[in-house]
Amino acid sequence: MVPPSPATPPPPSAPVPAGTPFPEAPPWARAGIAALVAADPRLGAIEPAAGPLAWRVRQAGFPGLLRAICGQQISNQAAAAIWNRLKAVPGALDPAGLLALDDATLCGVAGLSRPKAAHARSLATACLEGRLDFAGLPAMGDEAAVAHIAAVKGLGRWTAEIHLLFAEQRPDVFPSGDLALAASAAHLLGLPARPGPKDLAAIALGWAPWRSLAARLLWHHWRFVTGRPVVEDG
């Protein structure tokens, strides 16, 4: 099958539902991966060694961004443990319900740090006040969508990019500030040191317009190299 032209990546018209336990990559993503491998054969070595790419998906809207907050600056395993406790708290996945929870619940029961509890409340407030327009995100370009989400205090660019990549399943978003991506790129590409965000973003330009898929492959590679398990995100 001839992959679609890399100049016009198709939107994921039928996203994989959140909560589906690691399905295979959907057809549009397989076509994109084929285009990536043709353009950069180094990425083609990942799946033969690590196995098929597990297609991680998060919920759209408030729950997905709340999950991204849980992952700020900690390991996937620690973030997943916090998320599993948080989503079990009644009302936590609703903006009004979350604002009704005190620190004893958010920090003591769920395990959020106090800064992350503040970020979660900031997100909930932005949703209730209409400053965060989830319904309008699909019509925004990638940079506009990143800026729209990152304008909420406590979220920032990395959080916005992670949400767009996993919850909206966009094809060309690359979180260049992600430390695991930097480590994986250095290992796979044989770089002398981990690239900083600017250098990593420059490298990733060569993977456009499938940079989200390149990121997924690099995370997959790093989990394989380090022996870490795939963590459920739903």
Tab-separated table of C-alpha atoms in Angstrom:
chain	number	residue	atom	x	y	z
A	1	MET	CA	0.000	0.000	0.000
A	2	VAL	CA	1.322	3.425	-0.890
A	3	PRO	CA	1.193	5.691	2.184
A	4	PRO	CA	-0.585	9.017	1.874
A	5	SER	CA	1.481	12.009	0.904
A	6	PRO	CA	3.381	13.276	3.979
A	7	ALA	CA	2.358	16.791	3.004
A	8	THR	CA	-1.288	16.113	3.783
A	9	PRO	CA	-1.705	13.806	6.790
A	10	PRO	CA	-5.285	12.654	7.186
A	11	PRO	CA	-7.012	13.585	10.426
A	12	PRO	CA	-7.803	10.618	12.669
A	13	SER	CA	-11.452	10.481	11.632
A	14	ALA	CA	-12.265	7.578	13.927
A	15	PRO	CA	-10.142	7.965	17.073
A	16	VAL	CA	-9.582	4.915	19.223
A	17	PRO	CA	-11.788	5.256	22.320
A	18	ALA	CA	-10.024	6.090	25.571
A	19	GLY	CA	-9.830	3.135	27.906
A	20	THR	CA	-9.258	0.595	25.127
A	21	PRO	CA	-6.326	-1.409	26.540
A	22	PHE	CA	-3.437	-0.839	24.163
A	23	PRO	CA	-5.038	-1.552	20.784
A	24	GLU	CA	-3.011	-1.657	17.618
A	25	ALA	CA	-2.262	1.629	15.938
A	26	PRO	CA	-5.195	2.668	13.710
A	27	PRO	CA	-4.853	2.562	9.908
A	28	TRP	CA	-4.052	6.276	9.532
A	29	ALA	CA	-1.204	5.895	12.033
A	30	ARG	CA	0.179	2.770	10.344
A	31	ALA	CA	0.252	4.692	7.063
A	32	GLY	CA	2.036	7.552	8.805
A	33	ILE	CA	4.571	5.203	10.382
A	34	ALA	CA	5.265	3.727	6.959
A	35	ALA	CA	5.932	7.231	5.646
A	36	LEU	CA	8.188	7.986	8.625
A	37	VAL	CA	10.240	4.840	8.172
A	38	ALA	CA	10.639	5.543	4.467
A	39	ALA	CA	11.919	9.032	5.282
A	40	ASP	CA	14.097	7.995	8.263
A	41	PRO	CA	15.003	4.283	8.368
A	42	ARG	CA	16.414	4.688	11.878
A	43	LEU	CA	12.850	4.809	13.186
A	44	GLY	CA	12.168	1.574	11.319
A	45	ALA	CA	14.424	-0.353	13.712
A	46	ILE	CA	12.191	0.314	16.720
A	47	GLU	CA	9.214	-2.002	16.228
A	48	PRO	CA	11.240	-5.037	15.023
A	49	ALA	CA	13.150	-4.868	18.314
A	50	ALA	CA	10.474	-3.620	20.733
A	51	GLY	CA	7.391	-5.175	19.174
A	52	PRO	CA	4.276	-3.503	17.723
A	53	LEU	CA	3.560	-0.013	18.958
A	54	ALA	CA	0.942	0.026	21.732
A	55	TRP	CA	-1.604	2.723	20.911
A	56	ARG	CA	-2.040	4.741	24.092
A	57	VAL	CA	-5.156	6.918	24.265
A	58	ARG	CA	-6.505	9.330	26.865
A	59	GLN	CA	-9.928	10.821	27.398
A	60	ALA	CA	-10.802	14.059	25.661
A	61	GLY	CA	-11.742	17.186	27.571
A	62	PHE	CA	-11.259	17.827	31.277
A	63	PRO	CA	-10.291	14.260	32.335
A	64	GLY	CA	-7.550	14.068	29.702
A	65	LEU	CA	-5.933	17.320	30.764
A	66	LEU	CA	-6.257	16.348	34.412
A	67	ARG	CA	-4.398	13.143	33.562
A	68	ALA	CA	-1.672	15.206	31.879
A	69	ILE	CA	-1.286	17.293	35.034
A	70	CYS	CA	-0.706	14.092	36.999
A	71	GLY	CA	2.233	13.338	34.712
A	72	GLN	CA	4.045	16.648	35.065
A	73	GLN	CA	7.729	16.093	35.952
A	74	ILE	CA	7.376	12.551	37.333
A	75	SER	CA	7.707	9.039	35.919
A	76	ASN	CA	4.903	7.334	34.030
A	77	GLN	CA	4.588	4.732	36.763
A	78	ALA	CA	4.217	7.332	39.532
A	79	ALA	CA	1.786	9.378	37.437
A	80	ALA	CA	-0.358	6.324	36.699
A	81	ALA	CA	-0.559	5.466	40.403
A	82	ILE	CA	-1.702	8.988	41.258
A	83	TRP	CA	-4.178	9.022	38.380
A	84	ASN	CA	-5.724	5.727	39.409
A	85	ARG	CA	-6.289	7.063	42.926
A	86	LEU	CA	-7.593	10.407	41.700
A	87	LYS	CA	-10.106	9.040	39.205
A	88	ALA	CA	-11.531	6.784	41.932
A	89	VAL	CA	-12.489	9.858	44.010
A	90	PRO	CA	-16.190	10.681	43.454
A	91	GLY	CA	-16.559	13.899	41.449
A	92	ALA	CA	-12.870	14.291	40.626
A	93	LEU	CA	-13.340	13.996	36.855
A	94	ASP	CA	-15.867	16.849	36.751
A	95	PRO	CA	-14.685	20.475	37.057
A	96	ALA	CA	-17.265	21.453	39.686
A	97	GLY	CA	-16.746	18.205	41.536
A	98	LEU	CA	-13.001	18.653	41.649
A	99	LEU	CA	-13.293	22.187	43.010
A	100	ALA	CA	-15.355	20.793	45.884
A	101	LEU	CA	-12.464	18.542	46.972
A	102	ASP	CA	-10.083	19.736	49.678
A	103	ASP	CA	-6.320	19.218	49.904
A	104	ALA	CA	-6.802	16.312	52.283
A	105	THR	CA	-8.474	14.483	49.410
A	106	LEU	CA	-6.458	15.730	46.428
A	107	CYS	CA	-3.086	15.525	48.159
A	108	GLY	CA	-3.647	13.028	50.951
A	109	VAL	CA	-5.904	10.488	49.240
A	110	ALA	CA	-5.010	10.914	45.566
A	111	GLY	CA	-1.369	11.843	46.129
A	112	LEU	CA	-1.170	15.059	44.114
A	113	SER	CA	1.500	17.514	45.184
A	114	ARG	CA	0.179	20.868	46.352
A	115	PRO	CA	1.322	22.605	43.135
A	116	LYS	CA	-0.457	19.972	41.032
A	117	ALA	CA	-3.600	20.312	43.142
A	118	ALA	CA	-3.447	24.039	42.410
A	119	HIS	CA	-2.985	23.310	38.688
A	120	ALA	CA	-5.985	20.972	38.734
A	121	ARG	CA	-8.133	23.656	40.360
A	122	SER	CA	-6.894	26.209	37.830
A	123	LEU	CA	-7.938	23.861	35.020
A	124	ALA	CA	-11.362	23.247	36.581
A	125	THR	CA	-11.934	26.958	37.038
A	126	ALA	CA	-10.966	27.704	33.434
A	127	CYS	CA	-13.437	25.067	32.257
A	128	LEU	CA	-16.296	26.417	34.356
A	129	GLU	CA	-15.587	30.013	33.336
A	130	GLY	CA	-15.479	29.099	29.655
A	131	ARG	CA	-11.878	30.205	29.167
A	132	LEU	CA	-10.931	26.724	27.975
A	133	ASP	CA	-12.935	25.782	24.895
A	134	PHE	CA	-12.664	22.022	24.383
A	135	ALA	CA	-15.365	22.057	21.714
A	136	GLY	CA	-13.357	24.569	19.706
A	137	LEU	CA	-10.009	22.759	19.907
A	138	PRO	CA	-10.499	20.516	16.845
A	139	ALA	CA	-10.909	23.581	14.616
A	140	MET	CA	-7.641	25.116	15.866
A	141	GLY	CA	-4.261	24.478	14.303
A	142	ASP	CA	-1.684	22.736	16.468
A	143	GLU	CA	0.126	25.880	17.642
A	144	ALA	CA	-3.136	27.713	18.314
A	145	ALA	CA	-4.430	24.757	20.312
A	146	VAL	CA	-1.199	24.536	22.324
A	147	ALA	CA	-1.377	28.260	23.097
A	148	HIS	CA	-5.059	28.019	24.062
A	149	ILE	CA	-4.426	25.244	26.588
A	150	ALA	CA	-1.106	26.597	27.856
A	151	ALA	CA	-2.751	29.944	28.662
A	152	VAL	CA	-4.346	28.259	31.684
A	153	LYS	CA	-2.126	28.813	34.724
A	154	GLY	CA	-0.239	25.666	35.693
A	155	LEU	CA	-0.593	23.823	32.404
A	156	GLY	CA	2.132	24.987	30.024
A	157	ARG	CA	3.337	23.786	26.664
A	158	TRP	CA	4.325	20.216	27.575
A	159	THR	CA	0.956	19.534	29.210
A	160	ALA	CA	-0.887	20.956	26.200
A	161	GLU	CA	1.160	18.941	23.724
A	162	ILE	CA	0.715	15.695	25.662
A	163	HIS	CA	-3.051	16.266	25.720
A	164	LEU	CA	-3.247	16.993	21.999
A	165	LEU	CA	-1.114	13.977	21.183
A	166	PHE	CA	-2.871	11.382	23.341
A	167	ALA	CA	-6.407	12.712	23.842
A	168	GLU	CA	-6.988	14.335	20.443
A	169	GLN	CA	-4.672	11.910	18.633
A	170	ARG	CA	-3.198	14.663	16.488
A	171	PRO	CA	-0.577	13.451	14.000
A	172	ASP	CA	2.031	16.236	14.141
A	173	VAL	CA	2.590	17.369	17.743
A	174	PHE	CA	6.028	16.801	19.295
A	175	PRO	CA	6.680	17.563	23.005
A	176	SER	CA	10.321	18.556	22.598
A	177	GLY	CA	10.644	19.345	26.316
A	178	ASP	CA	9.998	15.721	27.280
A	179	LEU	CA	13.055	14.182	28.958
A	180	ALA	CA	12.265	10.613	27.906
A	181	LEU	CA	12.007	11.689	24.274
A	182	ALA	CA	15.386	13.406	24.543
A	183	ALA	CA	16.964	10.316	26.111
A	184	SER	CA	15.439	8.022	23.504
A	185	ALA	CA	16.511	10.227	20.611
A	186	ALA	CA	20.076	10.370	21.938
A	187	HIS	CA	20.195	6.581	22.239
A	188	LEU	CA	18.538	5.764	18.914
A	189	LEU	CA	20.366	8.388	16.871
A	190	GLY	CA	23.752	7.902	18.528
A	191	LEU	CA	24.011	11.469	19.797
A	192	PRO	CA	26.839	12.372	22.226
A	193	ALA	CA	24.373	13.818	24.767
A	194	ARG	CA	20.678	14.306	25.311
A	195	PRO	CA	19.499	17.150	23.083
A	196	GLY	CA	17.844	20.153	24.694
A	197	PRO	CA	14.317	21.139	23.716
A	198	LYS	CA	15.404	23.436	20.880
A	199	ASP	CA	17.786	20.906	19.390
A	200	LEU	CA	15.252	18.098	19.739
A	201	ALA	CA	12.567	20.231	18.077
A	202	ALA	CA	14.991	20.881	15.200
A	203	ILE	CA	15.645	17.150	14.813
A	204	ALA	CA	11.908	16.452	14.866
A	205	LEU	CA	11.305	18.819	11.958
A	206	GLY	CA	12.578	16.024	9.744
A	207	TRP	CA	9.680	13.846	10.927
A	208	ALA	CA	6.920	16.321	10.031
A	209	PRO	CA	4.034	15.959	9.384
A	210	TRP	CA	4.056	12.801	11.535
A	211	ARG	CA	5.897	14.084	14.593
A	212	SER	CA	3.336	12.653	17.025
A	213	LEU	CA	3.991	9.210	15.597
A	214	ALA	CA	7.748	9.750	15.850
A	215	ALA	CA	7.262	10.674	19.516
A	216	ARG	CA	5.201	7.554	20.137
A	217	LEU	CA	7.896	5.422	18.509
A	218	LEU	CA	10.648	7.084	20.556
A	219	TRP	CA	8.758	6.496	23.817
A	220	HIS	CA	8.227	2.881	22.713
A	221	HIS	CA	11.960	2.556	22.045
A	222	TRP	CA	12.898	4.018	25.420
A	223	ARG	CA	10.530	1.703	27.312
A	224	PHE	CA	12.129	-1.239	25.524
A	225	VAL	CA	15.686	-0.069	26.189
A	226	THR	CA	15.028	0.636	29.869
A	227	GLY	CA	12.788	-2.372	30.474
A	228	ARG	CA	9.866	-0.269	31.671
A	229	PRO	CA	6.291	-1.477	31.140
A	230	VAL	CA	3.658	0.261	29.068
A	231	VAL	CA	1.460	2.120	31.558
A	232	GLU	CA	-2.313	2.285	31.175
A	233	ASP	CA	-3.441	5.855	30.604
A	234	GLY	CA	-7.204	5.540	30.566
